Structures are given as structure tokens and as C-alpha cells.
Short mmCIF file of C-alpha atoms in Angstrom, two decimals:
data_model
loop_
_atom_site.label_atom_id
_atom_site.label_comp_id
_atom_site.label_asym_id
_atom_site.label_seq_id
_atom_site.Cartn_x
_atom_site.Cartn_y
_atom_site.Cartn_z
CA UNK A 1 -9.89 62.35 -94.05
CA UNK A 2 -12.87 64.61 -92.78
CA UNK A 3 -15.99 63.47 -92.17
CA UNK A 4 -19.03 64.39 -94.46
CA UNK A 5 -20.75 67.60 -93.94
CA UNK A 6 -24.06 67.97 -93.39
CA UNK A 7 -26.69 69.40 -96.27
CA UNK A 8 -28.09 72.05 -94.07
CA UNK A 9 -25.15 73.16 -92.61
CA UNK A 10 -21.70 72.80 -93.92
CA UNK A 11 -19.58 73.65 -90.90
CA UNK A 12 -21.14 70.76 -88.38
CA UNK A 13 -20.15 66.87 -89.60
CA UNK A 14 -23.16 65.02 -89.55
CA UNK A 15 -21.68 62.74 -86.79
CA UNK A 16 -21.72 65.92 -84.42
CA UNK A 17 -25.32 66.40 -86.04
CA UNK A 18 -27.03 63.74 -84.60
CA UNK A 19 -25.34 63.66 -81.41
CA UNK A 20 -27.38 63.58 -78.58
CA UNK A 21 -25.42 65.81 -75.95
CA UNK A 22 -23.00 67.87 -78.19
CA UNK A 23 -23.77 71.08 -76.69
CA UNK A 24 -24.18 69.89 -73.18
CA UNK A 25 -20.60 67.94 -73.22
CA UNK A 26 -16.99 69.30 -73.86
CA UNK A 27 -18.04 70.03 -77.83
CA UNK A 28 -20.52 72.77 -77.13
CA UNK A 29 -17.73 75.19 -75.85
CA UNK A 30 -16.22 73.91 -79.93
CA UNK A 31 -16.56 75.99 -83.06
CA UNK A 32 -18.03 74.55 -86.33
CA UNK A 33 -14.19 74.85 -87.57
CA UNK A 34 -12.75 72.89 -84.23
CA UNK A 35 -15.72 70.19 -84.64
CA UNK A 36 -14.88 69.21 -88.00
CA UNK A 37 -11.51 69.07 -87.08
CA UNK A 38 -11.42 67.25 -84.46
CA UNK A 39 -14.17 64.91 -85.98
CA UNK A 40 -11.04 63.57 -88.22
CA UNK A 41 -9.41 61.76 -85.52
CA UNK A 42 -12.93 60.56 -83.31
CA UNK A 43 -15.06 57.47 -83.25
CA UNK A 44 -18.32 56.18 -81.53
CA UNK A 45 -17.81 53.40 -80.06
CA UNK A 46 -20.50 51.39 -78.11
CA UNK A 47 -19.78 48.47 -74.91
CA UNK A 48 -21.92 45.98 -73.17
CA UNK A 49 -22.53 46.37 -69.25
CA UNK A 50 -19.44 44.74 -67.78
CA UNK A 51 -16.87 45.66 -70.43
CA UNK A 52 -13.61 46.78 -69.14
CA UNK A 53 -13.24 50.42 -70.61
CA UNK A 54 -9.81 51.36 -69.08
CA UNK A 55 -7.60 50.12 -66.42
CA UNK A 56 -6.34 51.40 -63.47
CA UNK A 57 -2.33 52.63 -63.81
CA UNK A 58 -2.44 51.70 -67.38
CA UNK A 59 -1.21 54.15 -69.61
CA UNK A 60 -3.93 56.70 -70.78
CA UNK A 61 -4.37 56.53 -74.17
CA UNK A 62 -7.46 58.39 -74.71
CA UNK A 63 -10.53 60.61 -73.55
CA UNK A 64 -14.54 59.81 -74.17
CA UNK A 65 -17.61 61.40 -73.93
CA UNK A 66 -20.25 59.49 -72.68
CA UNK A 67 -22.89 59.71 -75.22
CA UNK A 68 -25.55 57.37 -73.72
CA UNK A 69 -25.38 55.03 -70.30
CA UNK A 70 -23.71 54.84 -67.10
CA UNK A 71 -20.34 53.94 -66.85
CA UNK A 72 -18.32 53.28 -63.11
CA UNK A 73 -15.26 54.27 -61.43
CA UNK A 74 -13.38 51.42 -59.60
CA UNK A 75 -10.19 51.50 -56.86
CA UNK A 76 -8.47 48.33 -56.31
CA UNK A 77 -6.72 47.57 -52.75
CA UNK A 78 -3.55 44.89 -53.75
CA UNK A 79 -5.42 42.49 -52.24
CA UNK A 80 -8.23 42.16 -54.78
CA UNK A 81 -10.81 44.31 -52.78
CA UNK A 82 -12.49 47.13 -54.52
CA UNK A 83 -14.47 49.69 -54.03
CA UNK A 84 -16.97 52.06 -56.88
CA UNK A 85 -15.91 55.39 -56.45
CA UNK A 86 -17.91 57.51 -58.78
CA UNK A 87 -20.54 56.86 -61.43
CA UNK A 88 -20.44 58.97 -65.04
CA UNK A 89 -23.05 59.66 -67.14
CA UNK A 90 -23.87 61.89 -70.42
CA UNK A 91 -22.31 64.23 -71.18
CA UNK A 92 -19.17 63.73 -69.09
CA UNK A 93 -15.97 63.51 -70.20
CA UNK A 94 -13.98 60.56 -69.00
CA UNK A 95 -10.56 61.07 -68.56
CA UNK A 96 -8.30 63.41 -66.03
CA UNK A 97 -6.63 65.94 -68.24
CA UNK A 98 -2.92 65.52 -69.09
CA UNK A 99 -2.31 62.33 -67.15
CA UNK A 100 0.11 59.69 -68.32
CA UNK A 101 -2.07 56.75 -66.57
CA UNK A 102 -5.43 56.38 -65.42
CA UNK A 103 -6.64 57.08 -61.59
CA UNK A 104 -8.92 54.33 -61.72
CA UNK A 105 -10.70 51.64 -63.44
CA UNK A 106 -13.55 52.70 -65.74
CA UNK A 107 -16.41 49.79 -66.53
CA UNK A 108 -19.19 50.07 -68.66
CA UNK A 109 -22.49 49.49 -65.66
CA UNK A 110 -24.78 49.64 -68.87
CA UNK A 111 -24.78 49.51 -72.08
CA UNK A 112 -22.72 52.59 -73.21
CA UNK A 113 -22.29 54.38 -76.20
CA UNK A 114 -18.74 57.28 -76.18
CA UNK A 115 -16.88 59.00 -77.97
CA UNK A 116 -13.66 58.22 -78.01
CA UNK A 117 -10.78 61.19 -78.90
CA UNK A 118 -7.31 60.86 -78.76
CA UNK A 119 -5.46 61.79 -76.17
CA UNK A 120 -2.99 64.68 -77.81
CA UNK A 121 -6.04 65.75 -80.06
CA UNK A 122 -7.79 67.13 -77.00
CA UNK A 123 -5.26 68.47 -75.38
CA UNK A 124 -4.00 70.81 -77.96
CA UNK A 125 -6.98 71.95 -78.36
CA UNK A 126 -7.56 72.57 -74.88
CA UNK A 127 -4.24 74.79 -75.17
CA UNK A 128 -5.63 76.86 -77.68
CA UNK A 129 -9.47 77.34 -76.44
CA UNK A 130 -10.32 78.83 -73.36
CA UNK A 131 -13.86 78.46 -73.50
CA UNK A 132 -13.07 74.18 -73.70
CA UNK A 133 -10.48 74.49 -71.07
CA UNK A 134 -13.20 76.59 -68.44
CA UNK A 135 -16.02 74.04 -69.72
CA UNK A 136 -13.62 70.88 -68.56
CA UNK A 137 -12.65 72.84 -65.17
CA UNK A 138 -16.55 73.02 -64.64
CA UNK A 139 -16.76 69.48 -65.17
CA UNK A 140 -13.87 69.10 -62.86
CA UNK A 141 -15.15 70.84 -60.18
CA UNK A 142 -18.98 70.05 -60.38
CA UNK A 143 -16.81 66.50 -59.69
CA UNK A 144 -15.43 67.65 -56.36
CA UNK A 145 -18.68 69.04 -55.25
CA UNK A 146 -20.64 66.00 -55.56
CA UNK A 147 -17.92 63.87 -54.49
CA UNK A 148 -17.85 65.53 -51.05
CA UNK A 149 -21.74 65.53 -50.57
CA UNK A 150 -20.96 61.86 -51.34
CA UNK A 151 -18.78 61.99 -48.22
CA UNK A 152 -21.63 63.18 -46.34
CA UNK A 153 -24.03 60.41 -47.07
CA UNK A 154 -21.36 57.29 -46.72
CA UNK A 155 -20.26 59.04 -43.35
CA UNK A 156 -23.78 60.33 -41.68
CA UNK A 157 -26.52 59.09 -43.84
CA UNK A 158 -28.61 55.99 -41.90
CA UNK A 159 -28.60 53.18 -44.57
CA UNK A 160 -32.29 54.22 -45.78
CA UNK A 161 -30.90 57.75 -46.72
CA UNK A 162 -28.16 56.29 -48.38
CA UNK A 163 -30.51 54.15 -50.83
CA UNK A 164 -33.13 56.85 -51.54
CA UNK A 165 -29.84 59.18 -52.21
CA UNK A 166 -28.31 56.65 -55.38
CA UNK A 167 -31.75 56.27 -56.42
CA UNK A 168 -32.01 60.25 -56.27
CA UNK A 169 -28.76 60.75 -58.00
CA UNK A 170 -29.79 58.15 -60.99
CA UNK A 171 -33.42 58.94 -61.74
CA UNK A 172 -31.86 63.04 -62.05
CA UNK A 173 -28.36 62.07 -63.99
CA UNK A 174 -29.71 59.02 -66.30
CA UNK A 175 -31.67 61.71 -68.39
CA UNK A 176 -30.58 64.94 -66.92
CA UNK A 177 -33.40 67.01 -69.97
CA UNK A 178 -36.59 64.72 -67.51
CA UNK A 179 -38.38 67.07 -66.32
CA UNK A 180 -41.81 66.78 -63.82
CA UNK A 181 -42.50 64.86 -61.11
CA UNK A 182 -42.19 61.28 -62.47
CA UNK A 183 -39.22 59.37 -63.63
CA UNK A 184 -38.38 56.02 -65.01
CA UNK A 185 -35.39 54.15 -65.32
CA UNK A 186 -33.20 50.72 -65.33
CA UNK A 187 -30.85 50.41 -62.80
CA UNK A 188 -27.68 50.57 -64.18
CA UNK A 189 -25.95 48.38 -61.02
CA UNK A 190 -26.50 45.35 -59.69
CA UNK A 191 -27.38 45.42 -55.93
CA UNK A 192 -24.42 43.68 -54.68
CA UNK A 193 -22.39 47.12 -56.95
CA UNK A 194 -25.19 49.24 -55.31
CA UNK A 195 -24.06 47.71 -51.81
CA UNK A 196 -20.35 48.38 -52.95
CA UNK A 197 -21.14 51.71 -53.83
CA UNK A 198 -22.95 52.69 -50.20
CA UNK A 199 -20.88 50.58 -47.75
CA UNK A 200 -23.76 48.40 -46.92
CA UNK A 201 -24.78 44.44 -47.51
CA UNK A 202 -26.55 43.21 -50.47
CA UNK A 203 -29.27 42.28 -47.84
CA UNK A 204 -29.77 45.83 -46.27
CA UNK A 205 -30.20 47.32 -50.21
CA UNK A 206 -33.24 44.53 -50.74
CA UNK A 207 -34.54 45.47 -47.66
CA UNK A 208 -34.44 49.28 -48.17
CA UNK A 209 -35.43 48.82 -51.59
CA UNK A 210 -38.56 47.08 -50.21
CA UNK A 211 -39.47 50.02 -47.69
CA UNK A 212 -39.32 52.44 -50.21
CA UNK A 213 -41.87 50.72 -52.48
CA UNK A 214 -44.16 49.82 -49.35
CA UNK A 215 -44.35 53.15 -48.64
CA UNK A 216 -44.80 54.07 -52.51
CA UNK A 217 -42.23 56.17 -53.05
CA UNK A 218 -41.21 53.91 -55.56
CA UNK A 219 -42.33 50.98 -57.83
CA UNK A 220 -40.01 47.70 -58.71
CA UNK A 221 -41.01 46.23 -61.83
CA UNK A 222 -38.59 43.03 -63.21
CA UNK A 223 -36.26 43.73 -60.09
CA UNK A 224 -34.49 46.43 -61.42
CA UNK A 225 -37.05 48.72 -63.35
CA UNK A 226 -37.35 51.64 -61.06
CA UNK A 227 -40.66 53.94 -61.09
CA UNK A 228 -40.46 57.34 -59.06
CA UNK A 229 -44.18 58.72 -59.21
CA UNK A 230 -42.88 61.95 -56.94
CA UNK A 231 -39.29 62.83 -57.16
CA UNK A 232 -39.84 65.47 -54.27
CA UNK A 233 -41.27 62.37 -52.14
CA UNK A 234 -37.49 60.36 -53.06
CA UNK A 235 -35.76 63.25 -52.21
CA UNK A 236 -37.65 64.08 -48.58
CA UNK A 237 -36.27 60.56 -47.79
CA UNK A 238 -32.68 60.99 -48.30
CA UNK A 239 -32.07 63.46 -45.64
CA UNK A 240 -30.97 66.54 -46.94
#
């Protein structure tokens, strides 16, 4: 059954409406006609930080857009070490196009909000619009890029770099539409996660974290409430 139209315009269900990031995510590159049809087989579906929102090698059943929160990427070695490989945010797409299994575990780090479409939905629709299949190669490749300047900091960053560059890459990706000098934000990972994430202790995090807000490039409020009052001052500190 299709969803409800809107009042105002007849061609855009009023779930695709109200969302948030529908022309920054995979649905802008959509007609009206494509939305409401592919509205039929969606739903929003919304997990607490630590939920499990796909395994690793388990079949892939599904894509999601990331509507609201973080959400992280997770190897496992066989025995029982892991390592966070790559954080998502709004609007990306989670999901590798066309695979039978996932690549990797995907955890909520928030509280997320997606939206969930099945997997042959999406892909015949990517057969049949270029303009989707170009906007999920974008995403694809924007991926690679910022995976291998991730290289760069794990491999050559000192460990004060490497905190000021997640704290960089979180207060510019939680609300990507910020704009100025100052940003606010919860941080969506624990430290011992953040430590994961950067190759270091939990111990050399604190300590970082500590340097950064004696020297006021940051505030710490409640542990993990982050102030920035000068992005450009973050970003001089992550060495780049």
C-alpha cells in the first residue's frame, strides 16, 4: 500500500516530507514518482547506542540511510579482537551495493534513527537511474578518500594529532549544515572506542583530551559534551 501524500504536494509522501536529509542522501538523486514508490516497501526505524545493526558475514538483507546519529564499522580477528574501522553519519547510506553478506559489523555508537530499504528495492532502482547509481559511486568514493587520509593519521600522526583529528572529523560530520566558528556536540564513543579507533590507550585519549582543553581549544562538560569555540584552532592542531 502507498504511503499518504502530502496536502501541498501530491508527488512527495509525507514520510519523505519531513525527512531531515532527503536531498542530501541517496533520495535526492529520486523523482517524486521513484519516492513514492519506493516509500511502499521503507520504514524508519530508530536503535539505542550499542544495538547490533548488522553482522559481519551475515547475509545482507538490507540497506539504510542514516537519518540522525553516528553509527560504527567493526572488523573482528577470530580471536575476539576488534578493531572500528569507519564511522557513518547522515546522510550515508549503509550498505556495499550488490553484496550477498556484509563486510563488517555495523553498531549503533548513538542513538540512531535509518531508514531501512530492502535490499532488491534499491537495487533495481539503481539499474534503472543513473543519477542514483553516480550519487552512490560519490558516496563510495568520498569513502576511499577519507579512508586513506585516515591512513595518514593512524600511520604518521603523533597521538595529539590523532585526537584533535576524530574530534575534527565529528564536530564537521555530526551536523554537516553547522556553520561558523563554534560547534557543539556529544561524543558519540566512549574513550576506550575512541582509543580503538586511533590505536592508542584509553589513558593517552584522557590525557590528550585534557591538553586540548588546557590550552582551550576545547571545553569538556559531563565528560563527554564537547565545546569547540574555534574550529580553525582544532584543526591547526591536527597536523594537516
Amino acid at each position: 500500500m502507498l504511503m499518504r501524500k502530502d496536502i501541498h504536494n501530491s508527488n512527495i509522501p509525507v514520510r519523505c516530507m519531513s525527512c531531515e536529509i532527503r536531498h542530501k542522501g541517496v533520495c535526492g538523486a529520486l523523482s517524486a514518482e521513484e519516492l513514492l514508490m519506493l516509500s511502499a516497501h521503507t520504514r524508519l526505524v530508530n536503535y539505542q547506542s550499542g544495538d547490533e545493526l548488522a553482522g559481519e558475514k551475515m547475509p545482507a538483507e538490507s540497506y539504510a540511510t542514516v537519518i540522525r546519529g553516528v553509527v560504527k564499522l567493526t572488523k573482528r580477528l577470530e580471536d575476539g579482537r576488534q578493531q572500528i574501522v569507519g564511522l557513518q553519519f547522515a546522510p550515508d547510506l549503509l550498505g556495499r551495493l550488490n553484496a550477498n553478506e556484509n563486510a563488517v559489523s555495523v553498531e549503533a555508537a548513538s542513538d540512531v534513527n535509518l531508514c531501512r530499504i530492502p535490499k532488491a528495492a534499491l537495487e533495481r532502482m539503481v539499474k534503472s537511474n543513473t543519477a542514483l547509481a553516480e550519487r552512490l559511486m560519490a558516496q563510495a568514493l568520498r569513502e576511499l578518500d577519507e579512508a586513506r587520509d585516515w591512513m595518514v593519521t593512524l600511520g604518521r600522526k603523533t597521538a595529539a594529532e590523532k585526537v584533535a583529528s576524530f574530534l575534527l572529523l565529528i564536530a564537521t560530520h555530526l551536523d554537516p549544515e553547522t556553520v561558523g566558528e563554534k560547534r557543539r556536540f556529544e561524543l558519540p564513543l566512549s574513550r576506550a572506542d575512541i582509543a580503538d579507533f586511533l590505536g592508542l590507550t584509553v589513558e593517552t585519549v584522557s590525557r590528550q583530551l585534557s591538553k586540548l582543553r588546557t590550552d582551550g581549544v576545547i571545553s569538556i562538560v559531563a565528560n563527554r559534551h564537547i565545546e569547540v569555540p574555534k574550529l580553525s584552532k582544532l584543526k591547526a592542531c591536527c597536523g594537516s
